[in-house]
Short mmCIF file of C-alpha atoms in Angstrom, two decimals:
data_model
loop_
_atom_site.label_atom_id
_atom_site.label_comp_id
_atom_site.label_asym_id
_atom_site.label_seq_id
_atom_site.Cartn_x
_atom_site.Cartn_y
_atom_site.Cartn_z
CA MET A 1 39.75 41.82 17.30
CA ASP A 2 35.98 41.47 17.56
CA SER A 3 34.84 40.23 20.92
CA VAL A 4 32.77 37.04 21.13
CA PRO A 5 29.58 37.52 23.12
CA ARG A 6 29.31 35.33 26.17
CA MET A 7 26.37 33.07 26.82
CA THR A 8 24.57 33.99 30.00
CA SER A 9 22.25 31.85 32.07
CA THR A 10 19.27 33.67 30.56
CA ASP A 11 20.43 32.75 27.02
CA MET A 12 20.59 29.02 27.67
CA LYS A 13 17.37 27.07 27.46
CA PRO A 14 17.29 23.93 29.61
CA PRO A 15 16.43 20.69 27.85
CA ALA A 16 12.75 19.83 27.84
CA SER A 17 11.60 17.41 30.51
CA ASP A 18 9.89 14.15 29.59
CA ARG A 19 6.59 15.69 30.75
CA GLU A 20 7.06 18.65 28.41
CA LEU A 21 7.99 16.34 25.54
CA ARG A 22 4.87 14.25 26.16
CA ASP A 23 2.69 17.35 26.14
CA GLN A 24 4.31 18.52 22.90
CA MET A 25 3.80 15.07 21.36
CA VAL A 26 0.14 15.01 22.36
CA SER A 27 -0.47 18.53 21.03
CA ARG A 28 1.05 17.57 17.70
CA LEU A 29 -0.97 14.34 17.50
CA ILE A 30 -4.17 16.27 18.19
CA GLU A 31 -3.28 18.82 15.49
CA MET A 32 -2.70 15.96 13.02
CA GLY A 33 -6.05 14.39 13.89
CA ALA A 34 -4.34 11.21 15.08
CA LEU A 35 -5.60 11.62 18.66
CA ARG A 36 -9.26 12.46 19.15
CA SER A 37 -10.79 10.67 22.15
CA SER A 38 -10.31 11.96 25.68
CA GLY A 39 -9.22 8.57 27.02
CA ALA A 40 -6.47 8.20 24.44
CA VAL A 41 -5.27 11.77 24.97
CA ALA A 42 -5.00 11.20 28.73
CA ALA A 43 -3.12 7.92 28.20
CA PHE A 44 -0.56 9.47 25.85
CA ARG A 45 0.01 12.32 28.31
CA LYS A 46 0.63 9.93 31.18
CA VAL A 47 2.72 6.96 29.95
CA PRO A 48 6.51 7.66 30.06
CA ARG A 49 7.28 5.92 26.76
CA HIS A 50 10.97 6.90 26.86
CA LEU A 51 11.58 4.34 29.61
CA ALA A 52 10.96 1.55 27.07
CA THR A 53 13.95 2.62 24.94
CA PRO A 54 16.53 4.06 27.36
CA GLN A 55 19.34 3.90 24.78
CA THR A 56 17.42 6.16 22.37
CA ASP A 57 17.55 9.94 22.45
CA ILE A 58 14.47 11.07 24.37
CA THR A 59 13.46 13.64 21.76
CA LYS A 60 13.32 10.87 19.12
CA THR A 61 11.21 8.73 21.45
CA TYR A 62 8.60 11.48 21.54
CA GLY A 63 8.80 12.36 17.83
CA VAL A 64 5.34 11.66 16.44
CA GLU A 65 6.64 9.92 13.31
CA ASP A 66 9.65 8.18 14.87
CA ALA A 67 9.56 4.42 15.37
CA VAL A 68 12.36 2.92 17.45
CA ILE A 69 13.73 -0.38 16.12
CA THR A 70 14.48 -2.70 19.02
CA LYS A 71 15.58 -5.89 17.23
CA THR A 72 16.86 -6.95 13.81
CA ASP A 73 17.94 -10.31 12.41
CA ALA A 74 21.35 -11.23 10.97
CA ASP A 75 20.37 -9.74 7.59
CA GLY A 76 19.25 -6.45 9.09
CA ILE A 77 15.54 -7.23 8.71
CA GLN A 78 13.52 -5.43 11.37
CA LEU A 79 11.90 -7.91 13.75
CA SER A 80 10.59 -5.68 16.52
CA SER A 81 10.03 -2.00 17.18
CA VAL A 82 8.23 0.50 19.34
CA SER A 83 5.88 1.99 16.77
CA ALA A 84 5.77 5.72 16.14
CA PRO A 85 3.30 7.59 18.37
CA ARG A 86 1.17 8.54 15.36
CA ILE A 87 0.77 4.90 14.34
CA GLN A 88 -0.08 3.82 17.90
CA ALA A 89 -2.60 6.64 18.22
CA MET A 90 -4.13 5.76 14.86
CA GLN A 91 -4.68 2.11 15.81
CA ILE A 92 -6.02 2.96 19.25
CA GLU A 93 -8.56 5.37 17.77
CA GLN A 94 -9.52 2.73 15.18
CA ALA A 95 -10.18 0.29 18.03
CA ASP A 96 -12.73 2.64 19.68
CA LEU A 97 -11.77 1.55 23.19
CA HIS A 98 -13.95 2.01 26.29
CA PRO A 99 -13.45 1.46 30.03
CA GLY A 100 -14.04 -2.09 31.21
CA GLN A 101 -13.26 -3.79 27.90
CA ARG A 102 -11.14 -6.89 27.39
CA VAL A 103 -8.29 -6.28 24.93
CA LEU A 104 -5.75 -8.60 23.31
CA GLU A 105 -2.61 -7.05 21.82
CA ILE A 106 -0.67 -9.25 19.37
CA GLY A 107 2.87 -7.95 19.02
CA SER A 108 4.21 -6.65 22.30
CA GLY A 109 6.58 -3.88 23.32
CA GLY A 110 5.11 -2.51 26.54
CA VAL A 111 4.26 1.06 25.60
CA ASN A 112 1.11 0.31 23.63
CA ALA A 113 -0.07 -2.13 26.30
CA ALA A 114 0.31 0.62 28.91
CA TYR A 115 -1.82 2.96 26.76
CA LEU A 116 -4.48 0.25 26.46
CA ALA A 117 -4.45 -0.36 30.22
CA GLU A 118 -4.93 3.36 30.90
CA ILE A 119 -7.90 3.57 28.55
CA VAL A 120 -9.80 0.43 29.64
CA GLY A 121 -9.07 1.22 33.28
CA PRO A 122 -8.93 -1.05 36.33
CA GLY A 123 -12.17 -2.76 35.35
CA GLY A 124 -10.77 -3.84 31.98
CA THR A 125 -8.32 -6.55 30.92
CA VAL A 126 -5.24 -6.23 28.73
CA VAL A 127 -3.30 -9.25 27.45
CA SER A 128 -0.17 -8.52 25.41
CA MET A 129 1.57 -11.34 23.58
CA ASP A 130 4.63 -11.86 21.39
CA ILE A 131 6.42 -14.89 19.96
CA ASP A 132 9.85 -13.47 20.87
CA ARG A 133 10.96 -13.90 24.49
CA ASP A 134 13.41 -11.00 24.10
CA VAL A 135 10.48 -8.73 23.24
CA THR A 136 8.24 -9.81 26.12
CA ALA A 137 11.20 -9.60 28.54
CA ARG A 138 11.81 -6.02 27.45
CA ALA A 139 8.10 -5.24 27.77
CA GLU A 140 8.07 -6.84 31.21
CA ARG A 141 10.87 -4.56 32.41
CA PHE A 142 9.09 -1.47 31.11
CA LEU A 143 5.72 -2.43 32.60
CA LYS A 144 7.27 -3.17 35.97
CA GLU A 145 9.23 0.08 36.02
CA THR A 146 6.13 2.11 35.18
CA GLY A 147 3.73 0.22 37.45
CA TYR A 148 1.60 -1.30 34.68
CA ASP A 149 2.73 -4.86 35.36
CA ARG A 150 -0.31 -5.32 37.64
CA ARG A 151 -2.66 -4.27 34.85
CA VAL A 152 -1.18 -6.06 31.83
CA LYS A 153 -0.75 -9.80 31.41
CA LEU A 154 2.21 -10.73 29.21
CA VAL A 155 2.21 -13.96 27.19
CA THR A 156 5.13 -15.38 25.20
CA ALA A 157 3.55 -17.44 22.43
CA ASP A 158 2.78 -17.41 18.72
CA GLY A 159 0.18 -14.73 18.04
CA GLU A 160 -1.30 -16.94 15.31
CA ASP A 161 -3.01 -18.89 18.12
CA GLY A 162 -4.27 -15.90 20.07
CA ALA A 163 -4.77 -16.20 23.84
CA ALA A 164 -8.02 -18.10 24.36
CA ALA A 165 -7.62 -18.50 28.14
CA ASP A 166 -8.43 -14.83 28.75
CA GLY A 167 -10.95 -14.38 25.94
CA PRO A 168 -13.27 -13.68 24.38
CA TYR A 169 -12.15 -10.11 23.72
CA ASP A 170 -14.02 -6.93 22.90
CA ARG A 171 -11.01 -5.69 20.96
CA ILE A 172 -7.98 -7.32 19.34
CA ILE A 173 -5.17 -5.02 18.18
CA VAL A 174 -2.41 -6.48 16.02
CA THR A 175 0.81 -4.44 15.90
CA VAL A 176 2.69 -6.54 13.34
CA GLN A 177 2.08 -6.82 9.60
CA ALA A 178 -0.15 -9.79 8.80
CA ALA A 179 -0.78 -11.38 5.40
CA ASP A 180 -3.76 -13.38 6.65
CA ILE A 181 -6.24 -13.50 9.53
CA PRO A 182 -6.19 -16.81 11.39
CA PRO A 183 -9.55 -18.25 12.55
CA THR A 184 -8.47 -17.95 16.20
CA TRP A 185 -8.55 -14.15 16.01
CA ILE A 186 -12.15 -14.21 14.82
CA ASP A 187 -13.17 -16.97 17.25
CA GLN A 188 -11.69 -15.09 20.22
CA LEU A 189 -13.46 -11.82 19.29
CA VAL A 190 -17.01 -11.19 20.51
CA ASP A 191 -19.63 -10.69 17.82
CA GLY A 192 -19.66 -6.97 17.09
CA GLY A 193 -16.12 -6.64 18.47
CA ARG A 194 -13.37 -4.83 16.61
CA LEU A 195 -10.15 -6.29 15.18
CA VAL A 196 -7.50 -3.72 14.20
CA VAL A 197 -4.82 -5.28 12.02
CA PRO A 198 -2.13 -4.09 9.57
CA LEU A 199 -3.25 -6.34 6.72
CA ARG A 200 -1.08 -6.73 3.63
CA MET A 201 -3.10 -6.98 0.44
CA ARG A 202 -1.22 -7.49 -2.85
CA GLY A 203 1.90 -5.92 -1.40
CA MET A 204 0.28 -2.87 0.21
CA THR A 205 -0.29 -2.73 3.97
CA ARG A 206 -3.13 -0.85 5.66
CA THR A 207 -4.18 -0.92 9.26
CA ILE A 208 -7.86 -1.83 9.02
CA ALA A 209 -10.57 -1.65 11.67
CA PHE A 210 -12.78 -4.71 11.17
CA VAL A 211 -16.08 -5.42 12.92
CA ARG A 212 -17.03 -9.06 13.45
CA ASP A 213 -20.34 -10.03 11.87
CA GLY A 214 -20.77 -13.73 12.54
CA GLU A 215 -18.07 -15.59 10.62
CA ARG A 216 -17.03 -12.62 8.50
CA LEU A 217 -15.27 -9.32 9.15
CA VAL A 218 -16.43 -6.01 7.65
CA SER A 219 -14.11 -3.01 7.41
CA ASP A 220 -14.90 0.22 9.23
CA GLY A 221 -12.06 2.43 8.04
CA PHE A 222 -8.41 1.92 7.16
CA GLU A 223 -5.14 3.86 7.04
CA LEU A 224 -1.89 3.40 5.11
CA CYS A 225 0.92 2.19 7.38
CA GLY A 226 4.10 0.18 7.71
CA PHE A 227 4.85 -2.51 10.31
CA VAL A 228 7.46 -5.19 10.92
CA PRO A 229 6.23 -8.54 9.53
CA MET A 230 4.65 -11.26 11.62
CA GLN A 231 6.81 -14.19 12.70
CA GLY A 232 5.85 -17.77 13.47
CA ALA A 233 3.14 -19.83 11.80
CA GLY A 234 1.61 -16.75 10.20
CA GLU A 235 4.83 -15.52 8.60
CA ASN A 236 4.39 -14.72 4.92
CA ARG A 237 6.84 -12.14 3.63
CA VAL A 238 6.94 -10.19 0.42
CA ARG A 239 9.62 -11.39 -2.02
CA LEU A 240 11.88 -8.89 -3.78
CA LEU A 241 12.79 -9.67 -7.40
CA LEU A 242 15.74 -7.51 -8.45
CA LEU A 243 15.72 -5.93 -11.91
CA HIS A 244 18.92 -3.96 -11.32
CA ASP A 245 21.33 -5.12 -8.64
CA VAL A 246 24.20 -2.62 -8.69
CA PRO A 247 24.90 -1.88 -5.00
CA GLY A 248 23.21 1.33 -3.94
CA GLU A 249 21.19 1.55 -7.17
CA GLU A 250 18.88 -1.42 -6.71
CA VAL A 251 15.55 -1.59 -8.52
CA GLY A 252 13.14 -4.43 -7.88
CA LEU A 253 9.57 -5.71 -7.79
CA ARG A 254 7.86 -6.62 -4.52
CA LEU A 255 5.86 -9.79 -5.13
CA ASP A 256 2.96 -10.79 -2.88
CA GLY A 257 1.18 -13.71 -4.49
CA HIS A 258 1.62 -12.19 -7.95
CA PRO A 259 2.44 -14.42 -10.95
CA GLU A 260 6.13 -15.23 -11.30
CA PRO A 261 7.54 -12.65 -13.74
CA ASN A 262 10.16 -13.14 -16.42
CA GLN A 263 13.07 -11.62 -14.54
CA GLY A 264 15.53 -11.66 -17.43
CA ALA A 265 13.15 -9.97 -19.85
CA LEU A 266 12.14 -7.34 -17.30
CA ARG A 267 15.79 -6.58 -16.53
CA GLU A 268 16.32 -5.92 -20.22
CA ALA A 269 13.15 -3.82 -20.40
CA LEU A 270 14.33 -1.57 -17.58
CA HIS A 271 17.27 -0.44 -19.71
CA MET A 272 15.19 0.15 -22.85
CA PRO A 273 13.99 3.69 -23.66
CA SER A 274 10.93 4.57 -21.60
CA VAL A 275 7.59 5.90 -22.82
CA GLU A 276 5.20 8.21 -20.96
CA ALA A 277 1.42 8.51 -20.80
CA TRP A 278 -0.42 11.25 -18.89
CA SER A 279 -3.93 11.20 -17.51
CA GLY A 280 -4.93 14.82 -17.02
CA VAL A 281 -5.89 13.81 -13.46
CA THR A 282 -4.20 15.87 -10.75
CA LEU A 283 -3.55 15.57 -7.03
CA ALA A 284 -2.85 18.34 -4.56
CA GLY A 285 0.64 18.38 -3.11
CA ASP A 286 -0.60 17.16 0.28
CA GLU A 287 -3.13 14.68 -1.14
CA SER A 288 -2.40 11.01 -0.61
CA ASN A 289 -2.49 8.57 -3.52
CA GLU A 290 -3.28 5.62 -1.23
CA HIS A 291 -6.93 5.28 -2.34
CA LEU A 292 -5.93 5.45 -5.99
CA ASP A 293 -3.33 2.74 -5.44
CA LEU A 294 -5.87 0.50 -3.73
CA PHE A 295 -8.26 1.06 -6.63
CA LEU A 296 -5.57 0.15 -9.16
CA THR A 297 -4.72 -3.06 -7.35
CA THR A 298 -8.44 -3.88 -7.27
CA VAL A 299 -9.12 -3.49 -10.99
CA LEU A 300 -5.83 -4.64 -12.55
CA GLU A 301 -4.61 -8.23 -12.51
CA ASN A 302 -0.84 -8.30 -12.18
CA LEU A 303 0.25 -5.27 -10.18
CA PRO A 304 3.32 -5.83 -7.98
CA LEU A 305 5.14 -2.84 -6.50
CA LEU A 306 8.24 -1.29 -8.05
CA THR A 307 10.79 -0.12 -5.52
CA GLY A 308 14.13 1.56 -6.00
CA THR A 309 16.76 3.65 -4.30
CA ALA A 310 17.22 7.40 -4.59
CA ALA A 311 20.45 6.73 -6.48
CA ALA A 312 18.55 4.65 -9.05
CA ARG A 313 16.24 7.59 -9.60
CA SER A 314 19.15 10.04 -9.86
CA ARG A 315 20.71 7.85 -12.54
CA GLY A 316 17.47 7.93 -14.50
CA LEU A 317 16.73 4.21 -14.16
CA ILE A 318 13.31 4.98 -12.67
CA ALA A 319 11.31 8.16 -12.17
CA SER A 320 9.81 7.24 -8.78
CA ALA A 321 11.82 6.03 -5.80
CA SER A 322 9.75 4.66 -2.95
CA PRO A 323 10.80 2.26 -0.18
CA LEU A 324 7.25 0.88 -0.10
CA GLY A 325 6.93 0.69 -3.89
CA VAL A 326 4.58 2.05 -6.56
CA PRO A 327 1.92 0.00 -8.42
CA THR A 328 3.42 -1.52 -11.56
CA LEU A 329 1.53 -3.32 -14.31
CA VAL A 330 3.52 -6.28 -15.65
CA ARG A 331 2.97 -8.32 -18.80
CA GLY A 332 5.61 -10.66 -20.20
CA GLY A 333 8.80 -8.67 -20.73
CA SER A 334 7.20 -5.24 -20.26
CA PHE A 335 6.01 -3.12 -17.36
CA ALA A 336 4.60 0.33 -16.56
CA TYR A 337 4.38 2.12 -13.24
CA ARG A 338 2.50 5.06 -11.72
CA THR A 339 4.28 8.41 -11.55
CA VAL A 340 3.51 12.15 -11.32
CA ARG A 341 4.80 15.38 -12.79
CA ARG A 342 4.46 19.00 -11.75
CA THR A 343 1.82 21.19 -13.37
CA GLN A 344 1.74 24.95 -13.85
CA ASP A 345 -0.04 25.12 -10.50
CA PRO A 346 2.78 24.63 -7.95
CA ASP A 347 0.43 22.72 -5.65
CA ARG A 348 -0.92 20.26 -8.26
CA PHE A 349 0.70 17.15 -9.71
CA GLU A 350 -0.53 15.23 -12.76
CA LEU A 351 -0.82 11.46 -12.58
CA GLY A 352 0.72 9.39 -15.32
CA ALA A 353 2.60 6.22 -16.13
CA ILE A 354 6.02 5.29 -17.46
CA GLY A 355 6.41 2.13 -19.52
CA HIS A 356 9.39 -0.05 -20.42
CA GLY A 357 9.71 -2.90 -22.88
CA PRO A 358 7.94 -3.88 -26.12
CA GLU A 359 4.47 -3.39 -24.61
CA GLY A 360 5.45 -0.52 -22.32
CA ALA A 361 3.31 2.07 -24.12
CA GLU A 362 0.23 -0.17 -24.06
CA LEU A 363 0.65 -0.91 -20.35
CA ALA A 364 1.21 2.75 -19.50
CA GLU A 365 -1.98 3.65 -21.33
CA ALA A 366 -3.88 0.90 -19.46
CA LEU A 367 -2.79 2.43 -16.15
CA VAL A 368 -3.82 5.91 -17.30
CA VAL A 369 -7.28 4.67 -18.32
CA GLN A 370 -7.85 3.32 -14.81
CA MET A 371 -6.59 6.55 -13.22
CA GLN A 372 -9.18 8.42 -15.25
CA SER A 373 -11.85 5.90 -14.24
CA TRP A 374 -10.96 6.38 -10.56
CA ASP A 375 -11.11 10.16 -10.92
CA ARG A 376 -14.42 10.07 -12.79
CA ASP A 377 -16.31 7.45 -10.78
CA PHE A 378 -14.59 6.61 -7.48
CA ARG A 379 -12.43 9.50 -6.29
CA ASP A 380 -14.76 10.46 -3.45
CA ASP A 381 -15.47 6.84 -2.48
CA ARG A 382 -13.64 4.52 -0.13
CA ALA A 383 -13.14 0.82 -0.61
CA ARG A 384 -14.90 -1.77 1.48
CA ILE A 385 -12.87 -4.75 2.64
CA ASP A 386 -14.60 -7.96 3.72
CA VAL A 387 -12.97 -11.09 5.11
CA TYR A 388 -14.63 -14.50 4.76
CA PRO A 389 -13.38 -17.95 5.81
CA ALA A 390 -11.32 -19.84 3.23
CA GLY A 391 -13.56 -22.11 1.22
CA THR A 392 -16.49 -19.70 1.12
CA PRO A 393 -18.14 -20.22 -2.31
CA ASP A 394 -17.81 -17.40 -4.82
CA GLU A 395 -21.59 -16.92 -4.94
CA LYS A 396 -21.58 -15.96 -1.25
CA LEU A 397 -18.98 -13.22 -1.73
CA PRO A 398 -19.79 -9.59 -2.60
CA GLU A 399 -20.11 -9.16 -6.36
CA GLY A 400 -17.56 -7.26 -8.41
CA GLY A 401 -14.73 -7.21 -5.91
CA ARG A 402 -11.09 -8.24 -6.06
CA VAL A 403 -10.67 -11.55 -4.24
CA ILE A 404 -7.37 -12.27 -2.51
CA ASP A 405 -7.12 -15.89 -1.40
CA ARG A 406 -5.01 -16.69 1.63
CA PRO A 407 -4.67 -19.99 3.55
CA HIS A 408 -7.24 -18.97 6.20
CA THR A 409 -9.38 -16.38 4.48
CA ARG A 410 -10.79 -14.84 1.33
CA VAL A 411 -10.29 -11.08 1.38
CA ILE A 412 -12.53 -9.03 -0.91
CA ILE A 413 -11.84 -5.41 -1.88
CA SER A 414 -14.85 -3.74 -3.46
CA TRP A 415 -15.95 -0.22 -4.39
CA PRO A 416 -19.43 1.33 -4.33
#
């Protein structure tokens, strides 16, 4: 019988300490470009984020892409989370924080507030607020355990109203998905101050760094992201319209202020033979399509997002399965959505569209035309996003942009 080698003490590697895991996390975030400033790097090395989620495996807590869900509702909808380190780093770098600044965080959790307190230092002010008492109680325990309770003020209230008593603020960082920007956030921000907010525009969410310029906000960079939705007065969730509702194989459209579609006709169209159109435009394997998608939603009128499960794709119902959704042009009982296919170059993928329904071919071609326009005229450009108060006359808005009207604001997406 073969003998089984014994493990010796030199063969066994002890589990990494929380300090080692933090250092590994920081190194990875620097490599990714998510952490750049010295103050943010020092904060991420110091704060013991694992103490905020003691029931979660510590290696997951320090995984750069791992968010930890801390509360869901009765339907399983995520209400609160500790965001992934990469997302927190991204927003903090967008905020361009400096020692001595006054910062309001809307959407609490404790960890991010501790990072903010480290960066602004003892001469700064950090106010962290959340509508949910369970969330602020959990943040309170973490901040007390880690010694940041003396440097962070916690407020349990609706973030829609801000926290005027401690304002105005140099920076406001919103860590929940918002569909609108209430006037209080602008009023409580100093002129020239920065508001970082995951703003949902026609179904797609991006964390945007805005700079206040009088009564308007002007974007200074944005990143694709995902956040739990805002609760309270500012709650405005995306609605899912199912086109195929077999359990495990669901296909649907995410509607965000889009015209009400003909559900019955679109359900029939999904099961009709599909047609394809290809653009000749290619992306590298590691190249994001987020700027293309924002361009498409700017230039096309009715573009909700098609979402589906992996099983729906395996069955051939759809060619693209994305939990966030892919831009889909809808007209009557037809639709077409963005897709890709491999090219002879293993690192390049061609953009195209797949159409369903009587006008599926026409809609697919319309998408392809705009993909070619983006590639020809806008591929190297980035959109500008401006926010004006609701009621601002059209003639005072930037020309040629896509206007998204919300109760409090008019959001304009424009391209050079």
